[in-house]
Amino acid sequence: MSRKYIIINTSELASLDFSKLLTTSADTARKNNANDKAIVSYDGTAPSELSGKTEYDNSEIITIVNNPSNGWTEQ
């Protein structure tokens, strides 16, 4: 299976079923500096509550997170 990542609003974390995700809880989800976005991950097909959202592969999410202008790392 291929690991995928999705960026969501942190307000959506409470509605997720973490048993369907590799991210184990809202507390362990990677959050941006503003604490308004989070990254969740899963293998295979996206859980239904995440359907329609943009999926990223490992190299894509690393590029996003490592770019300071995206707000995930300090500049």
XYZ file of N, CA and C in Angstrom:
225
model
N 0.830 -1.176 0.000
C 0.000 0.000 0.000
C 0.879 1.246 0.000
N 0.319 2.286 -0.471
C 1.045 3.537 -0.598
C 0.540 4.543 0.433
N 1.446 5.024 1.270
C 1.062 5.996 2.293
C 0.696 7.318 1.640
N -0.399 7.903 2.096
C -0.881 9.191 1.598
C -1.075 10.142 2.776
N -1.029 11.419 2.455
C -1.170 12.469 3.455
C -2.220 13.457 2.976
N -2.964 14.017 3.923
C -3.967 15.032 3.609
C -3.829 16.152 4.631
N -3.899 17.378 4.142
C -3.890 18.547 5.008
C -5.346 18.955 5.246
N -5.705 19.065 6.509
C -7.074 19.438 6.882
C -7.034 20.613 7.862
N -8.181 21.214 8.097
C -8.301 22.223 9.144
C -8.259 21.501 10.488
N -7.608 22.092 11.478
C -7.540 21.430 12.790
C -8.936 21.230 13.386
N -9.889 22.056 13.008
C -11.265 21.890 13.507
C -11.881 20.571 13.040
N -11.341 19.978 11.976
C -11.858 18.704 11.458
C -11.327 17.498 12.218
N -10.270 17.671 13.012
C -9.654 16.538 13.704
C -10.640 15.810 14.616
N -11.513 16.537 15.264
C -12.463 15.929 16.209
C -13.445 14.975 15.534
N -13.656 15.128 14.236
C -14.635 14.288 13.543
C -14.019 13.059 12.878
N -12.711 12.870 13.028
C -12.051 11.745 12.358
C -12.098 10.479 13.200
N -12.165 9.345 12.506
C -12.041 8.038 13.138
C -10.581 7.625 12.990
N -9.792 7.818 14.049
C -8.357 7.576 13.966
C -7.997 6.102 13.811
N -8.953 5.206 14.001
C -8.678 3.785 13.780
C -8.479 3.488 12.290
N -8.915 4.407 11.427
C -8.759 4.248 9.975
C -7.513 4.963 9.453
N -6.778 5.597 10.352
C -5.626 6.411 9.960
C -4.343 5.885 10.590
N -3.211 6.274 10.014
C -1.924 6.006 10.641
C -1.656 7.042 11.729
N -2.193 8.241 11.571
C -2.141 9.258 12.609
C -3.008 8.735 13.751
N -2.454 8.669 14.957
C -3.152 7.965 16.027
C -4.145 8.807 16.824
N -4.005 10.141 16.782
C -4.924 10.999 17.527
C -4.788 12.441 17.054
N -5.712 13.285 17.505
C -5.625 14.711 17.183
C -4.351 15.308 17.774
N -3.915 14.780 18.914
C -2.712 15.290 19.571
C -1.433 14.954 18.804
N -1.429 13.843 18.075
C -0.209 13.438 17.364
C -0.162 13.928 15.917
N -1.238 14.525 15.443
C -1.253 15.061 14.072
C -0.275 16.230 13.987
N 0.488 16.279 12.915
C 1.414 17.401 12.698
C 0.593 18.644 12.380
N 0.859 19.725 13.122
C 0.122 20.974 12.919
C 1.059 22.069 12.439
N 0.497 23.012 11.694
C 1.312 24.122 11.207
C 1.546 25.124 12.335
N 2.379 26.136 12.052
C 2.730 27.126 13.071
C 1.515 27.894 13.582
N 0.554 28.152 12.729
C -0.657 28.878 13.121
C -1.653 27.985 13.866
N -1.385 26.687 13.881
C -2.244 25.697 14.536
C -3.651 25.661 13.945
N -3.770 25.995 12.663
C -5.089 25.940 12.023
C -5.171 24.859 10.940
N -4.045 24.205 10.640
C -4.000 23.107 9.672
C -3.274 21.933 10.309
N -3.639 20.730 9.891
C -3.006 19.516 10.392
C -2.821 18.538 9.243
N -1.852 17.650 9.409
C -1.595 16.601 8.425
C -1.982 15.269 9.046
N -2.777 14.492 8.325
C -3.096 13.127 8.731
C -2.640 12.184 7.617
N -2.353 10.950 7.992
C -1.853 9.993 7.007
C -2.600 8.672 7.114
N -2.540 7.917 6.027
C -3.200 6.615 5.955
C -2.562 5.817 4.825
N -2.811 4.539 4.818
C -2.396 3.658 3.725
C -3.628 3.275 2.931
N -3.468 3.148 1.623
C -4.577 2.690 0.797
C -5.535 3.792 0.421
N -6.814 3.509 0.596
C -7.878 4.437 0.211
C -8.212 5.369 1.363
N -8.491 6.617 1.042
C -8.835 7.607 2.070
C -10.137 7.216 2.766
N -10.179 7.376 4.089
C -11.447 7.177 4.794
C -12.509 8.130 4.233
N -13.757 7.745 4.313
C -14.837 8.520 3.692
C -14.884 9.962 4.165
N -14.555 10.225 5.437
C -14.598 11.603 5.934
C -13.516 12.494 5.324
N -12.565 11.881 4.606
C -11.511 12.643 3.937
C -11.648 12.615 2.412
N -12.673 11.970 1.909
C -12.822 11.869 0.462
C -13.014 13.248 -0.158
N -12.426 13.432 -1.319
C -12.521 14.698 -2.028
C -11.437 15.689 -1.657
N -10.635 15.380 -0.638
C -9.548 16.267 -0.244
C -8.285 15.906 -1.028
N -7.391 16.854 -1.172
C -6.155 16.633 -1.925
C -5.236 15.689 -1.176
N -4.807 14.630 -1.864
C -3.868 13.664 -1.315
C -2.459 14.022 -1.773
N -1.494 13.795 -0.877
C -0.090 14.024 -1.189
C 0.685 12.749 -0.909
N 1.730 12.491 -1.708
C 2.612 11.378 -1.384
C 3.722 11.900 -0.471
N 4.629 11.041 -0.058
C 5.656 11.401 0.904
C 6.525 12.572 0.426
N 6.997 12.519 -0.796
C 7.876 13.592 -1.277
C 7.136 14.915 -1.398
N 5.875 14.878 -1.765
C 5.080 16.109 -1.878
C 4.853 16.756 -0.506
N 4.528 15.946 0.504
C 4.253 16.514 1.825
C 5.537 17.033 2.457
N 6.658 16.379 2.208
C 7.943 16.864 2.724
C 8.283 18.210 2.112
N 8.040 18.368 0.821
C 8.286 19.644 0.150
C 7.425 20.744 0.760
N 6.175 20.447 1.013
C 5.265 21.440 1.613
C 5.726 21.827 3.017
N 6.016 20.842 3.841
C 6.381 21.087 5.236
C 7.728 21.804 5.350
N 8.669 21.478 4.484
C 10.001 22.057 4.580
C 10.130 23.441 3.955
N 9.085 23.935 3.317
C 9.114 25.273 2.739
C 8.591 26.258 3.784
N 9.481 27.105 4.341
C 9.055 28.027 5.407
C 7.890 28.935 5.012
N 7.757 29.269 3.753
C 6.677 30.147 3.341
C 5.296 29.476 3.436
N 5.255 28.164 3.617
C 3.988 27.445 3.772
C 3.493 27.418 5.206
N 4.319 27.877 6.155
C 3.879 27.986 7.545
C 4.001 26.734 8.389
N 4.762 25.747 7.944
C 4.920 24.516 8.733
C 6.225 24.505 9.506
N 7.199 25.297 9.088
C 8.481 25.386 9.784
C 8.796 26.847 10.039
N 9.674 27.073 10.984
C 10.089 28.455 11.278
C 10.939 28.979 10.133
N 10.809 30.259 9.872
C 11.598 30.868 8.796
C 12.963 31.266 9.290
